[in-house]
PDB file of C-alpha atoms in Angstrom:
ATOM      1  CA  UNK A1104       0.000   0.000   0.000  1.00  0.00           C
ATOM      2  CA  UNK A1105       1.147   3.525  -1.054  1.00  0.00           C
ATOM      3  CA  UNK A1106       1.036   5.937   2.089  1.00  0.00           C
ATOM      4  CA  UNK A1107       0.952   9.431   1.549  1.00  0.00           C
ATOM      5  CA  UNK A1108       0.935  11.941   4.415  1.00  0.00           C
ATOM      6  CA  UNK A1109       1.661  15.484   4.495  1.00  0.00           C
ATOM      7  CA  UNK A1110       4.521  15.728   7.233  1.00  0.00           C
ATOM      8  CA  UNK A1111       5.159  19.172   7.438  1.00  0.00           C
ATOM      9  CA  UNK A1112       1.705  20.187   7.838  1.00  0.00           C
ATOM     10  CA  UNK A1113       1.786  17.456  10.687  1.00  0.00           C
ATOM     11  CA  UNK A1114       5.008  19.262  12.129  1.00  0.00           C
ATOM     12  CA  UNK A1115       3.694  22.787  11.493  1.00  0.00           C
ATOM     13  CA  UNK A1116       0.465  22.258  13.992  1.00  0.00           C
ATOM     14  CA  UNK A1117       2.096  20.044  16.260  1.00  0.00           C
ATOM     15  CA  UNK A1118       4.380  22.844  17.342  1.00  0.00           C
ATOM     16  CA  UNK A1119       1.540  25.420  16.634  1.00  0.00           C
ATOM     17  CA  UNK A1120      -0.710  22.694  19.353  1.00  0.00           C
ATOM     18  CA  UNK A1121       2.136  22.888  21.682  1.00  0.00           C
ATOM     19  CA  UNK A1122       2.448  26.777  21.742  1.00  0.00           C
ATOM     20  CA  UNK A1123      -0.648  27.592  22.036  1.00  0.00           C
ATOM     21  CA  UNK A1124      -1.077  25.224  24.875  1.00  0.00           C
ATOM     22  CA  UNK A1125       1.541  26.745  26.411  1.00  0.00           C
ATOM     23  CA  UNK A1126       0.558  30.458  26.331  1.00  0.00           C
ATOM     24  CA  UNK A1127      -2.763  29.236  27.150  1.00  0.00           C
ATOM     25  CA  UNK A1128      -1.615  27.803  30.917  1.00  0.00           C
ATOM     26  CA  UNK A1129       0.947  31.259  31.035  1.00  0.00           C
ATOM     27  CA  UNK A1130      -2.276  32.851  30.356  1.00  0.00           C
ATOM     28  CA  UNK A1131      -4.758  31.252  33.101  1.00  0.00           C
ATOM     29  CA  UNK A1132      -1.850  31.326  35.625  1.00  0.00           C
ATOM     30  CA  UNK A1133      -1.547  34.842  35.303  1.00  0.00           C
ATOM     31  CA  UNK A1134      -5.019  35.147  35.868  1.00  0.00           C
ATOM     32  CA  UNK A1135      -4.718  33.578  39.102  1.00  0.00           C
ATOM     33  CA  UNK A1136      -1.588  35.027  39.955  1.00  0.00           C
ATOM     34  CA  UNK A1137      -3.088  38.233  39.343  1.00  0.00           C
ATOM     35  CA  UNK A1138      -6.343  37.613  41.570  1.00  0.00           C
ATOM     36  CA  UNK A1139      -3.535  36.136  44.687  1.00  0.00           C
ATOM     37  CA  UNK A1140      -1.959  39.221  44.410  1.00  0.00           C
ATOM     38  CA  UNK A1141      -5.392  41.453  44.688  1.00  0.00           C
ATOM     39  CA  UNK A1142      -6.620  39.691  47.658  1.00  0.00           C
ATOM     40  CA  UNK A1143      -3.013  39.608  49.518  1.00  0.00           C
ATOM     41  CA  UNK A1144      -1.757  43.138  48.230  1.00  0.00           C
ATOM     42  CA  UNK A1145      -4.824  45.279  47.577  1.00  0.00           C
ATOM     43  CA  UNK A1146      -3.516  48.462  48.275  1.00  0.00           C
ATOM     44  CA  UNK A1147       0.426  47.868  46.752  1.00  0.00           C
ATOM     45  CA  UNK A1148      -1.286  47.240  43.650  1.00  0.00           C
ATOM     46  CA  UNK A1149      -1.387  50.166  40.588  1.00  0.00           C
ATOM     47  CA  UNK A1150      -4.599  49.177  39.750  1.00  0.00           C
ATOM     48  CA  UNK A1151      -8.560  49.545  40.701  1.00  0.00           C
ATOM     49  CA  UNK A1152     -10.516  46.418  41.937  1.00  0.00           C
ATOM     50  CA  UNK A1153     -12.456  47.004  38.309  1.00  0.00           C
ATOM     51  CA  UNK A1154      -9.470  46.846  37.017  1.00  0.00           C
ATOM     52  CA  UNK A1155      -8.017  44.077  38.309  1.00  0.00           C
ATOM     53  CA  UNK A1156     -11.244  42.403  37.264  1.00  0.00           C
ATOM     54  CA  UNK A1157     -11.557  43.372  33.770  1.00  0.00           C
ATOM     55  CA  UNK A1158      -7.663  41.440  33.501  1.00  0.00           C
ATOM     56  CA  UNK A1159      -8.220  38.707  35.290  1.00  0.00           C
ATOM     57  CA  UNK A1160     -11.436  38.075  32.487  1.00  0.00           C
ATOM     58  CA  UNK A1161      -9.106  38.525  30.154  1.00  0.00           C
ATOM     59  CA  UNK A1162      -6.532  36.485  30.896  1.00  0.00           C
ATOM     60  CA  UNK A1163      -8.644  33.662  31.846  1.00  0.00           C
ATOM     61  CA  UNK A1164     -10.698  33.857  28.404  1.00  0.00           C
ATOM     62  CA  UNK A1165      -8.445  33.804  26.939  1.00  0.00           C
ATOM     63  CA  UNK A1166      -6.413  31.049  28.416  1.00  0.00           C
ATOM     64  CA  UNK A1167      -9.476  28.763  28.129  1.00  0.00           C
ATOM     65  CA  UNK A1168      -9.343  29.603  24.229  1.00  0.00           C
ATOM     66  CA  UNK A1169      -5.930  29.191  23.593  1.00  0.00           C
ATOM     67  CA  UNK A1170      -5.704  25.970  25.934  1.00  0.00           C
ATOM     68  CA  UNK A1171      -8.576  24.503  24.118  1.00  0.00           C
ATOM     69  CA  UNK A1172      -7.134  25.300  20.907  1.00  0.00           C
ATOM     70  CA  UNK A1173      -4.091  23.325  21.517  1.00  0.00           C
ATOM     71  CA  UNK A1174      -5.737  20.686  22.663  1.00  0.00           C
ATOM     72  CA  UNK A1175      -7.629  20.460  19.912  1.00  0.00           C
ATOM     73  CA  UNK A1176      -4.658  20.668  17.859  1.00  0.00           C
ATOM     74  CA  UNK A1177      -2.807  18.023  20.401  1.00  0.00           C
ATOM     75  CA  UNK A1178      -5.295  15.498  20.266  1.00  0.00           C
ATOM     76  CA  UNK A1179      -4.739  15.335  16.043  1.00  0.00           C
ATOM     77  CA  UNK A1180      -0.977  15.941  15.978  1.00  0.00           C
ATOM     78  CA  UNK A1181       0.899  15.297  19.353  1.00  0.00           C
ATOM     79  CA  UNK A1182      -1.117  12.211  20.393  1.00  0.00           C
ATOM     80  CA  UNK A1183       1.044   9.071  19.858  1.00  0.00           C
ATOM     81  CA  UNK A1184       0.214   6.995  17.890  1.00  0.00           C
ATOM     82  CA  UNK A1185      -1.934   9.533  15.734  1.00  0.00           C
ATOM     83  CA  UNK A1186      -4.763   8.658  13.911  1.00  0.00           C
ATOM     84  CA  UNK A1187      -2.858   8.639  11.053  1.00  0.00           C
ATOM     85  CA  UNK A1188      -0.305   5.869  12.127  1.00  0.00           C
ATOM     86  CA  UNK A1189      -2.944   4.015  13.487  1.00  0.00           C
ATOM     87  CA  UNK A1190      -5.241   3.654  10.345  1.00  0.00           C
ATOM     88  CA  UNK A1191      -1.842   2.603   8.251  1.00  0.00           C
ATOM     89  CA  UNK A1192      -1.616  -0.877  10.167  1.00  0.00           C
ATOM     90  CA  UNK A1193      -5.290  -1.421   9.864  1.00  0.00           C
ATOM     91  CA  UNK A1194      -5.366  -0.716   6.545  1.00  0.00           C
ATOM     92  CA  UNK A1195      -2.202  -1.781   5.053  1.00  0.00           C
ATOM     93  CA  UNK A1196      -2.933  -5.515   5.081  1.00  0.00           C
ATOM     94  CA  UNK A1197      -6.426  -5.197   3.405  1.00  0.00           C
ATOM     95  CA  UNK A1198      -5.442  -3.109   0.533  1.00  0.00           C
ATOM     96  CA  UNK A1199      -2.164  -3.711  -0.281  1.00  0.00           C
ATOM     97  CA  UNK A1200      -2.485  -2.180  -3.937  1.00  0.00           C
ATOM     98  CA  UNK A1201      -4.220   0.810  -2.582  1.00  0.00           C
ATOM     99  CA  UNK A1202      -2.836   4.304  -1.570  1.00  0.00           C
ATOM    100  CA  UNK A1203      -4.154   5.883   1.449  1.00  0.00           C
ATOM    101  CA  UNK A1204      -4.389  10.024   1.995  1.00  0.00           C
ATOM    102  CA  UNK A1205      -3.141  11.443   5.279  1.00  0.00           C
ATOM    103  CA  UNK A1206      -3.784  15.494   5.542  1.00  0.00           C
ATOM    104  CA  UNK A1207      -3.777  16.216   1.943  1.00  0.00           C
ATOM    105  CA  UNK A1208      -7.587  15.795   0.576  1.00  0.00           C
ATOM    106  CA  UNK A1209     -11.096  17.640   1.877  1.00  0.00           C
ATOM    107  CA  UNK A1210     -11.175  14.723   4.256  1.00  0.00           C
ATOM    108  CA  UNK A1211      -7.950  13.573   6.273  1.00  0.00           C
ATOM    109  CA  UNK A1212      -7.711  10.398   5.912  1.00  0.00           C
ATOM    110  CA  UNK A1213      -8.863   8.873   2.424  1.00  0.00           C
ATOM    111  CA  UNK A1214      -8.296   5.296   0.761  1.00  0.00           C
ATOM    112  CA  UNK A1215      -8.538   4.892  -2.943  1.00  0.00           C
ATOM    113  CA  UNK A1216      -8.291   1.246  -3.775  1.00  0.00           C
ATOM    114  CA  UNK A1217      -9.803  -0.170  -7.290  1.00  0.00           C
ATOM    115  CA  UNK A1218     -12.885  -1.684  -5.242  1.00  0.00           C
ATOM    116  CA  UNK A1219     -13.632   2.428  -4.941  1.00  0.00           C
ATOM    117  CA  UNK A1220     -13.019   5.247  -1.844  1.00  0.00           C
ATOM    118  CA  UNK A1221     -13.128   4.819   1.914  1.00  0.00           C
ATOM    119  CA  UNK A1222     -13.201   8.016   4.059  1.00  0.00           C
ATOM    120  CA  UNK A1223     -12.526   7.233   7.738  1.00  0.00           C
ATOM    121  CA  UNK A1224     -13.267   9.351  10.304  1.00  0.00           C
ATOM    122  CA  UNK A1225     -11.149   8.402  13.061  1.00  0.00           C
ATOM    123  CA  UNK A1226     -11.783   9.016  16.441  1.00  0.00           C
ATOM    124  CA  UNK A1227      -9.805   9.361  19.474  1.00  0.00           C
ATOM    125  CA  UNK A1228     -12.447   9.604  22.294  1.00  0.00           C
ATOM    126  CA  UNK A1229     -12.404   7.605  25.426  1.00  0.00           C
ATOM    127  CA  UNK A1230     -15.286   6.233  28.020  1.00  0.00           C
ATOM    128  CA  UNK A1231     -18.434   4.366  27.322  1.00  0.00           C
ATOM    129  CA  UNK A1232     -19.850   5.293  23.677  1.00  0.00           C
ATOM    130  CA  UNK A1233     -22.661   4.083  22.286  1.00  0.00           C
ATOM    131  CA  UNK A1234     -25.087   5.462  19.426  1.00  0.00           C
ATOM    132  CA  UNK A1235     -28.231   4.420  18.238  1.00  0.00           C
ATOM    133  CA  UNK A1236     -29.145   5.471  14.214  1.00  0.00           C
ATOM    134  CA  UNK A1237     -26.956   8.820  14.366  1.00  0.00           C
ATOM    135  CA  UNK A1238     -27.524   9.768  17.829  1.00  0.00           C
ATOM    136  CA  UNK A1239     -24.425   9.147  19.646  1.00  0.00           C
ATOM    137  CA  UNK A1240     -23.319   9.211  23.539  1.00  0.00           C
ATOM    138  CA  UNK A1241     -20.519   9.234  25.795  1.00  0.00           C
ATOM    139  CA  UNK A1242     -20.608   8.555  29.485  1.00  0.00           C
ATOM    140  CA  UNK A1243     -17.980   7.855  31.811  1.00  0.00           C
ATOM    141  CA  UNK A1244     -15.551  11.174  31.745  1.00  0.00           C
ATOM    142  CA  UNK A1245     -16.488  13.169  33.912  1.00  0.00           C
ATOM    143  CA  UNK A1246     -15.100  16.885  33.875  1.00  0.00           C
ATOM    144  CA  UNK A1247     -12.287  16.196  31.513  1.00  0.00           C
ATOM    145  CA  UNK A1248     -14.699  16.604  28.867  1.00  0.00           C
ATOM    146  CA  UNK A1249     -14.404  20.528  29.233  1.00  0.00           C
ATOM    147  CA  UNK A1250     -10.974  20.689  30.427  1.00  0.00           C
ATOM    148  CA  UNK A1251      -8.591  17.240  29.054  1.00  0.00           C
ATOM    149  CA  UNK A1252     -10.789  15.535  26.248  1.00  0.00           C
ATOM    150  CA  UNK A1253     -12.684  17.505  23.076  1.00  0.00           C
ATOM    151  CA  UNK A1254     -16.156  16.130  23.129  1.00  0.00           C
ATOM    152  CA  UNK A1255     -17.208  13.384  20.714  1.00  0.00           C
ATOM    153  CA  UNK A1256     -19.574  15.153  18.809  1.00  0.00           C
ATOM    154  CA  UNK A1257     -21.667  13.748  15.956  1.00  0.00           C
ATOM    155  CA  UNK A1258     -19.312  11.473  13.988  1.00  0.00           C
ATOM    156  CA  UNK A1259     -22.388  10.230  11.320  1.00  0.00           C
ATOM    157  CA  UNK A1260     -22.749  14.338  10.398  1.00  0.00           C
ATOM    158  CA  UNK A1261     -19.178  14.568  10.323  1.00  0.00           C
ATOM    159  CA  UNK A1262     -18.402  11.524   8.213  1.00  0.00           C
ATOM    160  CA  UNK A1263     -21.516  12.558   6.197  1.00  0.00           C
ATOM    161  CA  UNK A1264     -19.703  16.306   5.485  1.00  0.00           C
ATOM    162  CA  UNK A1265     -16.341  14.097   4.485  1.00  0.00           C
ATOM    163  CA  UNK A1266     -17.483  12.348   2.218  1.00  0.00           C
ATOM    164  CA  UNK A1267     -19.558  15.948   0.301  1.00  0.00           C
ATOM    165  CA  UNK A1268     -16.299  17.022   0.500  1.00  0.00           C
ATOM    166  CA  UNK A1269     -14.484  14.573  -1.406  1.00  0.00           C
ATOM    167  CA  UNK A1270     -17.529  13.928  -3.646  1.00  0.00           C
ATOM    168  CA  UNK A1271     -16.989  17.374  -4.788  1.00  0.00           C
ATOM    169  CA  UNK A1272     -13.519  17.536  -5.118  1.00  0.00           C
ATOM    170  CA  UNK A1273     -13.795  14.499  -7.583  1.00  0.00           C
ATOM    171  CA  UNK A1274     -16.345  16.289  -9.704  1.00  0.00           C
ATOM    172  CA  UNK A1275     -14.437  18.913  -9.883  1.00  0.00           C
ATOM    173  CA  UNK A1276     -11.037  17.403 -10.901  1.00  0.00           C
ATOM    174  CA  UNK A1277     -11.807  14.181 -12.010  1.00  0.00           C
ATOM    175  CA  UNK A1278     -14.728  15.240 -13.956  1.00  0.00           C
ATOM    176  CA  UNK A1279     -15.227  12.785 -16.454  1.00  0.00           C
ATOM    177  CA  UNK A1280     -16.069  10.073 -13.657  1.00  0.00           C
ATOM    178  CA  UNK A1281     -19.812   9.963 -13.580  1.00  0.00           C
ATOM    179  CA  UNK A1282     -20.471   8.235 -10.448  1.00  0.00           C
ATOM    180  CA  UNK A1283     -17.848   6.789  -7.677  1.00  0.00           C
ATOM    181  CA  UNK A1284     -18.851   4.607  -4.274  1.00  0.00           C
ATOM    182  CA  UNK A1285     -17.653   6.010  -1.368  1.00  0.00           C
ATOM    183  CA  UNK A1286     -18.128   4.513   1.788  1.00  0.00           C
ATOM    184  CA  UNK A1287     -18.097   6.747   4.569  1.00  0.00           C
ATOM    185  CA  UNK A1288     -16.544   4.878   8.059  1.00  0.00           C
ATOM    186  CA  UNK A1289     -16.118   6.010  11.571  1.00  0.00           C
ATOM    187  CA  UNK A1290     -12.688   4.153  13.548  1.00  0.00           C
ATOM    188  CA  UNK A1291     -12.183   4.309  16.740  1.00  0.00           C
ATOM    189  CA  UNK A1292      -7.946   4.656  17.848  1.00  0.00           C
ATOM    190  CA  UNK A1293      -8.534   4.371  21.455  1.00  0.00           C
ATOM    191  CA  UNK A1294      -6.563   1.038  22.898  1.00  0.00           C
ATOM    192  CA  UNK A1295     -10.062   0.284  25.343  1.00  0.00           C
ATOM    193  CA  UNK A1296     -12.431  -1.292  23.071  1.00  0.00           C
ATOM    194  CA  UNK A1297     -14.848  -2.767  25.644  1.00  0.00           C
ATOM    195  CA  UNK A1298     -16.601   0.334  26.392  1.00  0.00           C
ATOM    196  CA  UNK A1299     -18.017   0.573  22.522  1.00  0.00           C
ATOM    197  CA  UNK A1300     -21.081  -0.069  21.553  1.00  0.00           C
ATOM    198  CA  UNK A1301     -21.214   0.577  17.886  1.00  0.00           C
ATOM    199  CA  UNK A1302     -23.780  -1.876  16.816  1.00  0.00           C
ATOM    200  CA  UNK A1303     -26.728   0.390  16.606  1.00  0.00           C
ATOM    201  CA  UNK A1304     -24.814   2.956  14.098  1.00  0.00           C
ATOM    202  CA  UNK A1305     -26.836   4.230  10.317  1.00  0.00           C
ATOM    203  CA  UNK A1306     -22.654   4.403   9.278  1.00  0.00           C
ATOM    204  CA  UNK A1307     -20.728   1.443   9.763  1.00  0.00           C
ATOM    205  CA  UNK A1308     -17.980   1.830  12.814  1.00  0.00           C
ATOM    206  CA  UNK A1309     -15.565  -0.516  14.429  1.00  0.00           C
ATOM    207  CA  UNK A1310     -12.653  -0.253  16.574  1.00  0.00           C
ATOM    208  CA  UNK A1311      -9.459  -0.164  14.618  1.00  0.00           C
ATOM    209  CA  UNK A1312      -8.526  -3.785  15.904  1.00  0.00           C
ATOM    210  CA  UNK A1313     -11.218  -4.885  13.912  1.00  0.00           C
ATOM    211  CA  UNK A1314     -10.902  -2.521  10.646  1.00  0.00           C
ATOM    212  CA  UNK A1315      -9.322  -4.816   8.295  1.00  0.00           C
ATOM    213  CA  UNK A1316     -11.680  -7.541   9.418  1.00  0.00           C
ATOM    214  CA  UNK A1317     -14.356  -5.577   8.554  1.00  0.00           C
ATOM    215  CA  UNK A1318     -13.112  -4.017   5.456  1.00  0.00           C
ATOM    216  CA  UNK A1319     -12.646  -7.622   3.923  1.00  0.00           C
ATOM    217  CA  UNK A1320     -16.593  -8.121   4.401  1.00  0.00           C
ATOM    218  CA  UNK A1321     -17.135  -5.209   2.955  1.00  0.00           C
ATOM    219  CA  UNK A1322     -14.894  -5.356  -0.416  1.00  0.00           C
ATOM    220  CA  UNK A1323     -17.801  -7.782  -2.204  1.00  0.00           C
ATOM    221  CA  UNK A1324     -20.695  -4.906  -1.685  1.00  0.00           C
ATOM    222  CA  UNK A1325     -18.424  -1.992  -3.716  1.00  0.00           C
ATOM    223  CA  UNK A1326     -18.759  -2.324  -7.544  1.00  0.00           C
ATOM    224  CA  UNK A1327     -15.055  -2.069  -8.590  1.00  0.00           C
ATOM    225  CA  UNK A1328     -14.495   1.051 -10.693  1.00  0.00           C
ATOM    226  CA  UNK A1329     -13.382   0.795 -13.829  1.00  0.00           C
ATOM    227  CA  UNK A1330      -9.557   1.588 -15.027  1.00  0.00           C
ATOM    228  CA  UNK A1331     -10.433   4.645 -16.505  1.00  0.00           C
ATOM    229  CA  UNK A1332     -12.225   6.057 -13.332  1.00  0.00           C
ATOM    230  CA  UNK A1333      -9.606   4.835 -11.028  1.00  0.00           C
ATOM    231  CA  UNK A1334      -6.584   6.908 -13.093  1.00  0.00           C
ATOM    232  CA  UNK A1335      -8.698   9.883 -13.416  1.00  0.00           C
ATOM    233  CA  UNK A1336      -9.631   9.700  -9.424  1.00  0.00           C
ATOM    234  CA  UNK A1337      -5.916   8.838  -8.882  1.00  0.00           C
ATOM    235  CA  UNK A1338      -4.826  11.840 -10.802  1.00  0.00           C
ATOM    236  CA  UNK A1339      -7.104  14.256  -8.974  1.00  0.00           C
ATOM    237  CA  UNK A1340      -6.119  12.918  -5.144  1.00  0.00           C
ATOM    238  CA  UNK A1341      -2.281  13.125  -6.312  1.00  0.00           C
ATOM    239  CA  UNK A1342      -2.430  16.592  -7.276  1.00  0.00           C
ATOM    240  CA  UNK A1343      -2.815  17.325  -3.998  1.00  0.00           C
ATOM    241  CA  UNK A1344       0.149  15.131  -2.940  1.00  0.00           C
ATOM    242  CA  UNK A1345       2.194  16.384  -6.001  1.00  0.00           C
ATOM    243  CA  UNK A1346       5.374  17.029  -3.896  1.00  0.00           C
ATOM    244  CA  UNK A1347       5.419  13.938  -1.959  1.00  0.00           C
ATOM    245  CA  UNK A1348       5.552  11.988  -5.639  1.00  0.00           C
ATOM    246  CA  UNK A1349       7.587  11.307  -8.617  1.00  0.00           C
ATOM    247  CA  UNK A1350       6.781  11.941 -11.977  1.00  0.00           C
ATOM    248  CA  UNK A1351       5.767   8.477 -12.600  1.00  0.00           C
ATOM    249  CA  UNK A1352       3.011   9.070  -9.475  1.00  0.00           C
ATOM    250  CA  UNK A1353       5.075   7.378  -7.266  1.00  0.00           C
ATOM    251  CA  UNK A1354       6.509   8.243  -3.292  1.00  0.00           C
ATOM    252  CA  UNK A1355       9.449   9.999  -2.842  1.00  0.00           C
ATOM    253  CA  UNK A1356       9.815   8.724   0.509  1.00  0.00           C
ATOM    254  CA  UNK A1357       8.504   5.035   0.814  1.00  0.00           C
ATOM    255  CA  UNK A1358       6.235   4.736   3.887  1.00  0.00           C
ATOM    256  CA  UNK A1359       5.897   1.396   5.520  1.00  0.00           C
ATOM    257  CA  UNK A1360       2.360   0.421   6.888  1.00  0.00           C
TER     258      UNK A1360
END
């Protein structure tokens, strides 16, 4: 299998995740350093108790932005192993003549493979999840959903918007393919898989340990596209990854699933 990832956009937010985290936390410590020093030194300080306030609001808000921010960006690009890396030895057995998109297409991770497209939407979240139709849940976290985990959100909608996104790309740069199946799929990357109960999903989704298991089942229900739709949907995915490849279409860099 063919891996293509964008590494420097990787690099470029990890160390934008990290920063921000960090002037986040200098930011809501200053807060609270400047709300210690009110209470303890009220009258040493240069400034009005409105003041003082109006700073410590400040500070705090934004702290709370720029700490969510990077943990936003953290949870994509600092977390080991990333989604990324997780998805290439799930998917690297099933579709070893395929070539999987990291960070480079509207969705981030894509697989092209002759059988048609896969767009995963990985997820990272931990504690008991379970979702009936498209109406999903998570239980067991407790506060560190507003201050150490991003929420789970809806992953059907979100899957649902990937896969618009890549339709669209395709018919407009790959416009002579008429029609393409792509299967939409939601993977979850967290090591616990006994708290998941996916069963009940409209959008098929498994934990990773079970991907390629899963994928193999699934291989007989795509109509295979035909070669002339599969080079023109190649072309259009590596024009994107045009810098990473050859002129021949091939990697640079060889990455090992």
């Amino acid at each position: 299998m063919i891996i293509l990832r964008d590494d420097k956009r990787i690099a470029r937010l990890r160390a934008i995740g990290r920063y921000t985290s960090l002037f986040g936390m200098l930011a809501l410590v200053g807060g609270f350093i400047l709300v210690t020093l009110s209470w303890f030194n009220e009258d040493s300080l240069p400034l009005t108790l409105d003041q003082v306030l109006l700073y410590q609001l400040v500070l705090l808000t934004v702290g709370w932005l720029f700490s969510q921010i990077g943990l936003f960006l953290a949870n994509r690009y600092v977390r080991e192993p990333r989604a990324d890396e997780v998805l290439d030895k799930s998917v690297g057995k099933f579709a070893r003549n395929g070539r999987l998109y990291h960070y480079l297409l509207p969705a981030p991770h894509v697989l092209l493979t002759q059988n048609g497209i896969v767009v995963f939407n990985a997820k990272f979240q931990r504690g008991q999840i379970s979702v009936h139709g498209d109406k999903w849940s998570q239980k067991g976290i407790g506060l560190s959903r507003f201050f150490a985990q991003e929420a789970l959100g809806n992953p059907t909608k979100e899957v649902e918007n990937m896969v618009s996104a890549v339709a669209a790309y395709i018919n407009k740069h790959a416009p002579s393919v008429a029609e393409v199946p792509i299967a939409p799929m939601i993977v979850f990357t967290t090591k616990n898989m006994e708290e998941l109960e996916l069963d009940g999903s409209n959008i098929p989704a498994v934990h990773h340990s079970k991907l390629k298991g899963f994928l193999r089942k699934q291989k007989g229900k795509l109509a295979p596209l035909s070669a002339a739709d599969y080079e023109a949907i190649r072309q259009a995915f590596d024009k994107k990854a045009a810098h990473l490849l050859d002129a021949e279409g091939n990697p640079l860099v060889v990455q090992e699933a």
